[in-house]
Amino acid sequence: QVQLVESGGGLVQAGGSLRLSCAASGRTFYRMGWFRQAPGKEREFVATVRWNEGVTYYADSVKGRFTISRDNTKNTVYLQMNSLKAEDTAVYYCAAKLALGSSWSEAGKYDYWGQGTQVTVSS
């Protein structure tokens, strides 16, 4: 049974930092990523990493502030978020993709999802 379990969300002041973790169990994946969804908005891509090679991609809105990484030994992916802004406030979801392909920013292309963790940035 595949499970993605997120942790690390919380309340932080603007300019602060948080680190999200997502522990995967049940199998390994071709790619893992982070998405977020703010109230009244669609789920949007944040960052992704190709598991074996470690190649990463970021949304323009977080580039230079967020870093995605993975620990192969723990089957865990991380999202280090620095210089947080009020507009980063959202529920953050971990996602995993089984098959190779270029659609790494489309939520519909991911096969498994975590339960989400709330990140709130106060201004």
Short mmCIF file of N, CA, C and O in Angstrom, two decimals:
data_model
loop_
_atom_site.label_atom_id
_atom_site.label_comp_id
_atom_site.label_asym_id
_atom_site.label_seq_id
_atom_site.Cartn_x
_atom_site.Cartn_y
_atom_site.Cartn_z
N GLN A 1 0.84 -1.19 0.00
CA GLN A 1 0.00 0.00 0.00
C GLN A 1 0.88 1.24 0.00
O GLN A 1 1.76 1.38 0.84
N VAL A 2 0.63 2.12 -0.93
CA VAL A 2 1.42 3.34 -1.05
C VAL A 2 0.90 4.40 -0.10
O VAL A 2 -0.31 4.64 0.00
N GLN A 3 1.82 5.02 0.61
CA GLN A 3 1.45 6.13 1.49
C GLN A 3 2.45 7.26 1.36
O GLN A 3 3.66 7.02 1.27
N LEU A 4 1.94 8.48 1.33
CA LEU A 4 2.77 9.68 1.38
C LEU A 4 2.32 10.45 2.62
O LEU A 4 1.17 10.86 2.71
N VAL A 5 3.24 10.65 3.54
CA VAL A 5 2.89 11.30 4.80
C VAL A 5 3.71 12.57 4.94
O VAL A 5 4.94 12.52 5.05
N GLU A 6 3.01 13.70 4.95
CA GLU A 6 3.67 15.00 5.05
C GLU A 6 3.76 15.45 6.50
O GLU A 6 2.92 15.09 7.33
N SER A 7 4.74 16.29 6.77
CA SER A 7 4.87 16.93 8.07
C SER A 7 5.66 18.22 7.90
O SER A 7 6.29 18.44 6.86
N GLY A 8 5.59 19.07 8.93
CA GLY A 8 6.43 20.26 8.93
C GLY A 8 5.72 21.57 8.69
O GLY A 8 6.34 22.63 8.75
N GLY A 9 4.44 21.54 8.41
CA GLY A 9 3.72 22.80 8.21
C GLY A 9 3.56 23.55 9.52
O GLY A 9 3.90 23.06 10.59
N GLY A 10 3.04 24.77 9.41
CA GLY A 10 2.82 25.57 10.60
C GLY A 10 2.64 27.03 10.29
O GLY A 10 2.42 27.42 9.14
N LEU A 11 2.74 27.83 11.34
CA LEU A 11 2.57 29.28 11.23
C LEU A 11 3.94 29.94 11.36
O LEU A 11 4.70 29.62 12.29
N VAL A 12 4.24 30.84 10.45
CA VAL A 12 5.53 31.52 10.47
C VAL A 12 5.34 32.96 10.02
O VAL A 12 4.42 33.25 9.25
N GLN A 13 6.20 33.83 10.49
CA GLN A 13 6.13 35.22 10.07
C GLN A 13 6.76 35.39 8.69
O GLN A 13 7.63 34.61 8.29
N ALA A 14 6.33 36.41 7.99
CA ALA A 14 6.92 36.71 6.68
C ALA A 14 8.42 36.89 6.83
O ALA A 14 8.90 37.51 7.80
N GLY A 15 9.15 36.32 5.89
CA GLY A 15 10.60 36.34 5.94
C GLY A 15 11.20 35.14 6.62
O GLY A 15 12.42 34.93 6.56
N GLY A 16 10.37 34.35 7.27
CA GLY A 16 10.85 33.18 7.99
C GLY A 16 10.99 31.96 7.10
O GLY A 16 10.83 32.04 5.87
N SER A 17 11.28 30.82 7.74
CA SER A 17 11.54 29.58 7.01
C SER A 17 10.77 28.42 7.62
O SER A 17 10.47 28.42 8.82
N LEU A 18 10.47 27.46 6.79
CA LEU A 18 9.89 26.19 7.21
C LEU A 18 10.46 25.09 6.33
O LEU A 18 10.82 25.35 5.17
N ARG A 19 10.50 23.87 6.85
CA ARG A 19 10.88 22.73 6.05
C ARG A 19 9.79 21.67 6.12
O ARG A 19 9.44 21.21 7.21
N LEU A 20 9.28 21.32 4.96
CA LEU A 20 8.27 20.26 4.86
C LEU A 20 8.96 18.94 4.52
O LEU A 20 9.96 18.93 3.79
N SER A 21 8.40 17.87 5.06
CA SER A 21 8.91 16.53 4.75
C SER A 21 7.76 15.67 4.23
O SER A 21 6.60 15.87 4.61
N CYS A 22 8.11 14.72 3.37
CA CYS A 22 7.13 13.79 2.85
C CYS A 22 7.78 12.42 2.80
O CYS A 22 8.70 12.19 1.99
N ALA A 23 7.33 11.52 3.66
CA ALA A 23 7.87 10.17 3.71
C ALA A 23 7.00 9.25 2.86
O ALA A 23 5.78 9.17 3.07
N ALA A 24 7.63 8.58 1.92
CA ALA A 24 6.92 7.67 1.01
C ALA A 24 7.15 6.23 1.43
O ALA A 24 8.27 5.86 1.82
N SER A 25 6.12 5.44 1.35
CA SER A 25 6.25 4.01 1.64
C SER A 25 5.43 3.22 0.63
O SER A 25 4.49 3.73 0.04
N GLY A 26 5.81 1.99 0.45
CA GLY A 26 5.06 1.11 -0.44
C GLY A 26 5.73 0.85 -1.77
O GLY A 26 5.56 -0.22 -2.35
N ARG A 27 6.49 1.82 -2.26
CA ARG A 27 7.22 1.63 -3.50
C ARG A 27 8.07 2.87 -3.77
O ARG A 27 7.99 3.86 -3.04
N THR A 28 8.87 2.81 -4.79
CA THR A 28 9.65 3.97 -5.21
C THR A 28 9.00 4.58 -6.45
O THR A 28 8.20 3.92 -7.12
N PHE A 29 9.38 5.82 -6.73
CA PHE A 29 8.73 6.57 -7.80
C PHE A 29 9.74 7.17 -8.76
O PHE A 29 10.90 7.35 -8.42
N TYR A 30 9.28 7.47 -9.93
CA TYR A 30 10.11 8.16 -10.91
C TYR A 30 10.33 9.62 -10.52
O TYR A 30 11.42 10.16 -10.67
N ARG A 31 9.31 10.23 -9.99
CA ARG A 31 9.39 11.66 -9.66
C ARG A 31 8.50 11.96 -8.46
O ARG A 31 7.44 11.35 -8.29
N MET A 32 8.93 12.91 -7.63
CA MET A 32 8.07 13.40 -6.55
C MET A 32 8.05 14.91 -6.60
O MET A 32 8.98 15.55 -7.10
N GLY A 33 6.97 15.47 -6.10
CA GLY A 33 6.82 16.91 -6.18
C GLY A 33 5.99 17.48 -5.06
O GLY A 33 5.42 16.74 -4.24
N TRP A 34 5.95 18.79 -5.04
CA TRP A 34 5.12 19.54 -4.10
C TRP A 34 4.19 20.46 -4.89
O TRP A 34 4.61 21.13 -5.84
N PHE A 35 2.95 20.47 -4.46
CA PHE A 35 1.94 21.38 -4.98
C PHE A 35 1.34 22.12 -3.81
O PHE A 35 1.52 21.73 -2.65
N ARG A 36 0.61 23.19 -4.09
CA ARG A 36 -0.07 23.90 -3.02
C ARG A 36 -1.41 24.42 -3.51
O ARG A 36 -1.61 24.63 -4.71
N GLN A 37 -2.30 24.61 -2.55
CA GLN A 37 -3.63 25.11 -2.88
C GLN A 37 -4.06 26.11 -1.83
O GLN A 37 -4.20 25.76 -0.65
N ALA A 38 -4.27 27.34 -2.26
CA ALA A 38 -4.77 28.39 -1.38
C ALA A 38 -6.29 28.42 -1.47
O ALA A 38 -6.88 27.96 -2.46
N PRO A 39 -6.96 28.96 -0.46
CA PRO A 39 -8.43 29.01 -0.47
C PRO A 39 -8.96 29.72 -1.71
O PRO A 39 -8.50 30.80 -2.07
N GLY A 40 -9.89 29.06 -2.38
CA GLY A 40 -10.51 29.66 -3.55
C GLY A 40 -9.68 29.59 -4.81
O GLY A 40 -10.09 30.13 -5.85
N LYS A 41 -8.54 28.92 -4.74
CA LYS A 41 -7.66 28.83 -5.91
C LYS A 41 -7.44 27.38 -6.30
O LYS A 41 -7.65 26.47 -5.51
N GLU A 42 -6.98 27.19 -7.52
CA GLU A 42 -6.66 25.85 -7.98
C GLU A 42 -5.32 25.39 -7.40
O GLU A 42 -4.48 26.20 -7.02
N ARG A 43 -5.16 24.08 -7.38
CA ARG A 43 -3.88 23.53 -6.93
C ARG A 43 -2.81 23.91 -7.94
O ARG A 43 -3.00 23.77 -9.15
N GLU A 44 -1.67 24.36 -7.44
CA GLU A 44 -0.60 24.81 -8.33
C GLU A 44 0.71 24.11 -8.02
O GLU A 44 1.00 23.76 -6.88
N PHE A 45 1.49 23.96 -9.06
CA PHE A 45 2.79 23.34 -8.96
C PHE A 45 3.77 24.21 -8.19
O PHE A 45 3.78 25.45 -8.36
N VAL A 46 4.60 23.58 -7.34
CA VAL A 46 5.62 24.31 -6.60
C VAL A 46 7.02 23.86 -7.02
O VAL A 46 7.85 24.67 -7.44
N ALA A 47 7.28 22.56 -6.89
CA ALA A 47 8.62 22.05 -7.19
C ALA A 47 8.54 20.54 -7.41
O ALA A 47 7.62 19.89 -6.92
N THR A 48 9.54 20.01 -8.13
CA THR A 48 9.58 18.58 -8.36
C THR A 48 11.03 18.12 -8.47
O THR A 48 11.92 18.91 -8.81
N VAL A 49 11.25 16.84 -8.17
CA VAL A 49 12.58 16.26 -8.28
C VAL A 49 12.45 14.88 -8.92
O VAL A 49 11.56 14.11 -8.58
N ARG A 50 13.35 14.61 -9.87
CA ARG A 50 13.41 13.29 -10.48
C ARG A 50 14.22 12.40 -9.55
O ARG A 50 15.37 12.74 -9.22
N TRP A 51 13.62 11.32 -9.09
CA TRP A 51 14.15 10.63 -7.93
C TRP A 51 15.58 10.14 -8.11
O TRP A 51 16.45 10.36 -7.28
N ASN A 52 15.86 9.44 -9.19
CA ASN A 52 17.19 8.84 -9.35
C ASN A 52 18.29 9.87 -9.63
O ASN A 52 19.38 9.80 -9.05
N GLU A 53 18.00 10.83 -10.51
CA GLU A 53 19.04 11.77 -10.93
C GLU A 53 19.10 13.01 -10.06
O GLU A 53 20.10 13.72 -10.07
N GLY A 54 18.01 13.31 -9.36
CA GLY A 54 17.99 14.50 -8.52
C GLY A 54 17.75 15.79 -9.28
O GLY A 54 17.93 16.87 -8.73
N VAL A 55 17.32 15.70 -10.53
CA VAL A 55 17.06 16.90 -11.33
C VAL A 55 15.80 17.59 -10.79
O VAL A 55 14.79 16.94 -10.52
N THR A 56 15.88 18.90 -10.62
CA THR A 56 14.78 19.65 -10.00
C THR A 56 14.23 20.73 -10.92
O THR A 56 14.94 21.24 -11.80
N TYR A 57 12.97 21.04 -10.72
CA TYR A 57 12.31 22.15 -11.40
C TYR A 57 11.45 22.89 -10.38
O TYR A 57 10.93 22.29 -9.44
N TYR A 58 11.30 24.20 -10.62
CA TYR A 58 10.56 25.05 -9.69
C TYR A 58 9.59 25.96 -10.43
O TYR A 58 9.84 26.37 -11.55
N ALA A 59 8.51 26.30 -9.73
CA ALA A 59 7.65 27.36 -10.23
C ALA A 59 8.39 28.68 -10.12
O ALA A 59 9.20 28.88 -9.20
N ASP A 60 8.12 29.58 -11.03
CA ASP A 60 8.81 30.88 -11.01
C ASP A 60 8.58 31.62 -9.70
O ASP A 60 9.46 32.34 -9.22
N SER A 61 7.41 31.44 -9.12
CA SER A 61 7.05 32.17 -7.90
C SER A 61 7.89 31.77 -6.69
O SER A 61 7.94 32.52 -5.71
N VAL A 62 8.53 30.60 -6.74
CA VAL A 62 9.30 30.15 -5.58
C VAL A 62 10.79 29.99 -5.89
O VAL A 62 11.58 29.72 -4.97
N LYS A 63 11.15 30.17 -7.13
CA LYS A 63 12.54 29.96 -7.54
C LYS A 63 13.45 30.91 -6.76
O LYS A 63 13.19 32.11 -6.63
N GLY A 64 14.54 30.36 -6.22
CA GLY A 64 15.47 31.15 -5.43
C GLY A 64 15.13 31.22 -3.96
O GLY A 64 15.95 31.65 -3.14
N ARG A 65 13.91 30.80 -3.60
CA ARG A 65 13.49 30.82 -2.20
C ARG A 65 13.25 29.41 -1.65
O ARG A 65 13.50 29.16 -0.47
N PHE A 66 12.75 28.53 -2.48
CA PHE A 66 12.43 27.16 -2.06
C PHE A 66 13.45 26.19 -2.66
O PHE A 66 13.94 26.41 -3.79
N THR A 67 13.73 25.13 -1.92
CA THR A 67 14.62 24.08 -2.42
C THR A 67 14.00 22.72 -2.15
O THR A 67 13.65 22.41 -1.00
N ILE A 68 13.87 21.91 -3.20
CA ILE A 68 13.39 20.55 -3.04
C ILE A 68 14.59 19.62 -3.03
O ILE A 68 15.55 19.82 -3.78
N SER A 69 14.54 18.63 -2.15
CA SER A 69 15.62 17.64 -2.08
C SER A 69 15.04 16.31 -1.68
O SER A 69 13.88 16.23 -1.26
N ARG A 70 15.86 15.24 -1.82
CA ARG A 70 15.37 13.93 -1.41
C ARG A 70 16.48 13.15 -0.74
O ARG A 70 17.66 13.38 -0.99
N ASP A 71 16.04 12.26 0.14
CA ASP A 71 16.95 11.35 0.83
C ASP A 71 16.56 9.94 0.40
O ASP A 71 15.55 9.42 0.85
N ASN A 72 17.37 9.36 -0.45
CA ASN A 72 17.05 8.05 -0.99
C ASN A 72 16.99 6.98 0.10
O ASN A 72 16.18 6.05 0.03
N THR A 73 17.83 7.11 1.12
CA THR A 73 17.89 6.09 2.16
C THR A 73 16.62 6.09 3.01
O THR A 73 16.24 5.07 3.57
N LYS A 74 15.99 7.26 3.10
CA LYS A 74 14.77 7.38 3.92
C LYS A 74 13.51 7.42 3.06
O LYS A 74 12.40 7.51 3.60
N ASN A 75 13.67 7.41 1.74
CA ASN A 75 12.55 7.52 0.82
C ASN A 75 11.69 8.74 1.16
O ASN A 75 10.45 8.67 1.22
N THR A 76 12.38 9.85 1.39
CA THR A 76 11.72 11.07 1.86
C THR A 76 12.13 12.24 0.96
O THR A 76 13.29 12.35 0.58
N VAL A 77 11.16 13.09 0.67
CA VAL A 77 11.42 14.31 -0.08
C VAL A 77 11.15 15.50 0.83
O VAL A 77 10.25 15.45 1.68
N TYR A 78 11.93 16.55 0.66
CA TYR A 78 11.84 17.73 1.52
C TYR A 78 11.57 18.96 0.67
O TYR A 78 11.92 19.02 -0.51
N LEU A 79 10.97 19.96 1.31
CA LEU A 79 10.82 21.27 0.69
C LEU A 79 11.27 22.30 1.71
O LEU A 79 10.57 22.55 2.69
N GLN A 80 12.45 22.85 1.50
CA GLN A 80 12.95 23.92 2.34
C GLN A 80 12.43 25.24 1.79
O GLN A 80 12.68 25.57 0.63
N MET A 81 11.69 25.97 2.63
CA MET A 81 11.07 27.21 2.20
C MET A 81 11.66 28.36 2.99
O MET A 81 11.51 28.41 4.22
N ASN A 82 12.34 29.25 2.31
CA ASN A 82 12.95 30.43 2.93
C ASN A 82 12.29 31.70 2.41
O ASN A 82 11.61 31.68 1.38
N SER A 83 12.53 32.79 3.11
CA SER A 83 11.99 34.09 2.71
C SER A 83 10.50 33.99 2.39
O SER A 83 10.02 34.49 1.36
N LEU A 84 9.78 33.38 3.30
CA LEU A 84 8.36 33.14 3.05
C LEU A 84 7.57 34.45 3.00
O LEU A 84 7.88 35.42 3.70
N LYS A 85 6.56 34.42 2.13
CA LYS A 85 5.70 35.58 1.93
C LYS A 85 4.25 35.20 2.28
O LYS A 85 3.90 34.01 2.27
N ALA A 86 3.44 36.20 2.52
CA ALA A 86 2.04 35.94 2.83
C ALA A 86 1.37 35.14 1.71
O ALA A 86 0.52 34.28 1.97
N GLU A 87 1.75 35.40 0.49
CA GLU A 87 1.14 34.70 -0.65
C GLU A 87 1.57 33.23 -0.77
O GLU A 87 1.05 32.51 -1.62
N ASP A 88 2.49 32.80 0.08
CA ASP A 88 2.85 31.38 0.13
C ASP A 88 1.88 30.59 1.00
O ASP A 88 1.96 29.36 1.05
N THR A 89 0.99 31.28 1.68
CA THR A 89 0.01 30.61 2.54
C THR A 89 -0.88 29.68 1.72
O THR A 89 -1.49 30.12 0.74
N ALA A 90 -0.92 28.41 2.11
CA ALA A 90 -1.69 27.41 1.36
C ALA A 90 -1.57 26.07 2.08
O ALA A 90 -0.77 25.92 3.01
N VAL A 91 -2.36 25.11 1.63
CA VAL A 91 -2.14 23.72 2.01
C VAL A 91 -1.14 23.15 0.99
O VAL A 91 -1.36 23.27 -0.21
N TYR A 92 -0.09 22.57 1.49
CA TYR A 92 0.95 22.00 0.65
C TYR A 92 0.78 20.49 0.58
O TYR A 92 0.64 19.82 1.61
N TYR A 93 0.83 19.97 -0.64
CA TYR A 93 0.64 18.55 -0.89
C TYR A 93 1.88 17.94 -1.52
O TYR A 93 2.46 18.51 -2.45
N CYS A 94 2.24 16.78 -1.03
CA CYS A 94 3.27 15.97 -1.64
C CYS A 94 2.62 15.06 -2.68
O CYS A 94 1.50 14.59 -2.46
N ALA A 95 3.32 14.84 -3.79
CA ALA A 95 2.76 14.00 -4.84
C ALA A 95 3.86 13.13 -5.43
O ALA A 95 5.03 13.51 -5.43
N ALA A 96 3.45 11.98 -5.96
CA ALA A 96 4.41 11.05 -6.54
C ALA A 96 3.92 10.57 -7.91
O ALA A 96 2.73 10.33 -8.10
N LYS A 97 4.87 10.45 -8.81
CA LYS A 97 4.55 10.09 -10.20
C LYS A 97 5.30 8.82 -10.55
O LYS A 97 6.50 8.72 -10.32
N LEU A 98 4.58 7.85 -11.13
CA LEU A 98 5.17 6.57 -11.43
C LEU A 98 5.93 6.56 -12.75
O LEU A 98 7.02 6.00 -12.85
N ALA A 99 5.36 7.17 -13.76
CA ALA A 99 5.89 7.01 -15.11
C ALA A 99 6.74 8.20 -15.52
O ALA A 99 6.51 9.32 -15.07
N LEU A 100 7.71 7.96 -16.37
CA LEU A 100 8.51 9.05 -16.89
C LEU A 100 7.67 9.85 -17.86
O LEU A 100 6.65 9.39 -18.37
N GLY A 101 8.09 11.08 -18.11
CA GLY A 101 7.36 11.97 -18.99
C GLY A 101 7.67 13.41 -18.63
O GLY A 101 8.25 13.70 -17.59
N SER A 102 7.25 14.34 -19.47
CA SER A 102 7.62 15.73 -19.30
C SER A 102 6.57 16.54 -18.56
O SER A 102 6.76 17.71 -18.30
N SER A 103 5.44 15.93 -18.22
CA SER A 103 4.35 16.70 -17.61
C SER A 103 4.53 16.80 -16.11
O SER A 103 3.64 16.42 -15.34
N TRP A 104 5.68 17.32 -15.70
CA TRP A 104 5.98 17.28 -14.27
C TRP A 104 5.31 18.40 -13.49
O TRP A 104 5.35 18.42 -12.27
N SER A 105 4.71 19.37 -14.15
CA SER A 105 4.06 20.45 -13.43
C SER A 105 2.53 20.32 -13.40
O SER A 105 1.86 21.18 -12.83
N GLU A 106 2.01 19.27 -13.98
CA GLU A 106 0.56 19.08 -14.04
C GLU A 106 0.11 18.14 -12.93
O GLU A 106 0.51 16.98 -12.87
N ALA A 107 -0.75 18.65 -12.06
CA ALA A 107 -1.21 17.84 -10.92
C ALA A 107 -1.87 16.54 -11.38
O ALA A 107 -1.71 15.50 -10.75
N GLY A 108 -2.58 16.61 -12.48
CA GLY A 108 -3.30 15.43 -12.97
C GLY A 108 -2.41 14.30 -13.43
O GLY A 108 -2.88 13.17 -13.61
N LYS A 109 -1.13 14.55 -13.59
CA LYS A 109 -0.19 13.53 -14.05
C LYS A 109 0.44 12.76 -12.90
O LYS A 109 1.19 11.82 -13.13
N TYR A 110 0.17 13.17 -11.68
CA TYR A 110 0.73 12.49 -10.52
C TYR A 110 -0.23 11.42 -10.03
O TYR A 110 -1.45 11.59 -10.08
N ASP A 111 0.34 10.32 -9.54
CA ASP A 111 -0.46 9.14 -9.23
C ASP A 111 -0.87 9.02 -7.77
O ASP A 111 -1.89 8.41 -7.46
N TYR A 112 -0.07 9.57 -6.89
CA TYR A 112 -0.36 9.45 -5.46
C TYR A 112 -0.18 10.81 -4.80
O TYR A 112 0.68 11.61 -5.20
N TRP A 113 -0.98 11.02 -3.74
CA TRP A 113 -0.98 12.30 -3.04
C TRP A 113 -0.97 12.08 -1.53
O TRP A 113 -1.55 11.11 -1.03
N GLY A 114 -0.32 13.01 -0.84
CA GLY A 114 -0.40 13.04 0.60
C GLY A 114 -1.65 13.75 1.06
O GLY A 114 -2.44 14.25 0.24
N GLN A 115 -1.81 13.83 2.37
CA GLN A 115 -3.03 14.41 2.94
C GLN A 115 -2.98 15.93 2.99
O GLN A 115 -4.02 16.56 3.20
N GLY A 116 -1.82 16.51 2.83
CA GLY A 116 -1.67 17.96 2.86
C GLY A 116 -1.26 18.46 4.23
O GLY A 116 -1.61 17.88 5.26
N THR A 117 -0.51 19.55 4.23
CA THR A 117 -0.09 20.19 5.48
C THR A 117 -0.22 21.70 5.30
O THR A 117 0.17 22.26 4.27
N GLN A 118 -0.79 22.34 6.31
CA GLN A 118 -1.08 23.78 6.22
C GLN A 118 0.17 24.60 6.50
O GLN A 118 0.87 24.37 7.49
N VAL A 119 0.41 25.56 5.63
CA VAL A 119 1.47 26.56 5.85
C VAL A 119 0.80 27.92 5.86
O VAL A 119 0.12 28.30 4.90
N THR A 120 0.99 28.65 6.95
CA THR A 120 0.40 29.98 7.09
C THR A 120 1.52 30.97 7.36
O THR A 120 2.28 30.80 8.32
N VAL A 121 1.60 31.99 6.52
CA VAL A 121 2.62 33.02 6.66
C VAL A 121 1.93 34.32 7.03
O VAL A 121 1.09 34.83 6.26
N SER A 122 2.27 34.84 8.18
CA SER A 122 1.65 36.08 8.64
C SER A 122 2.51 37.27 8.21
O SER A 122 3.72 37.23 8.29
N SER A 123 1.82 38.32 7.79
CA SER A 123 2.55 39.50 7.29
C SER A 123 2.66 40.55 8.37
O SER A 123 2.11 40.44 9.45
#
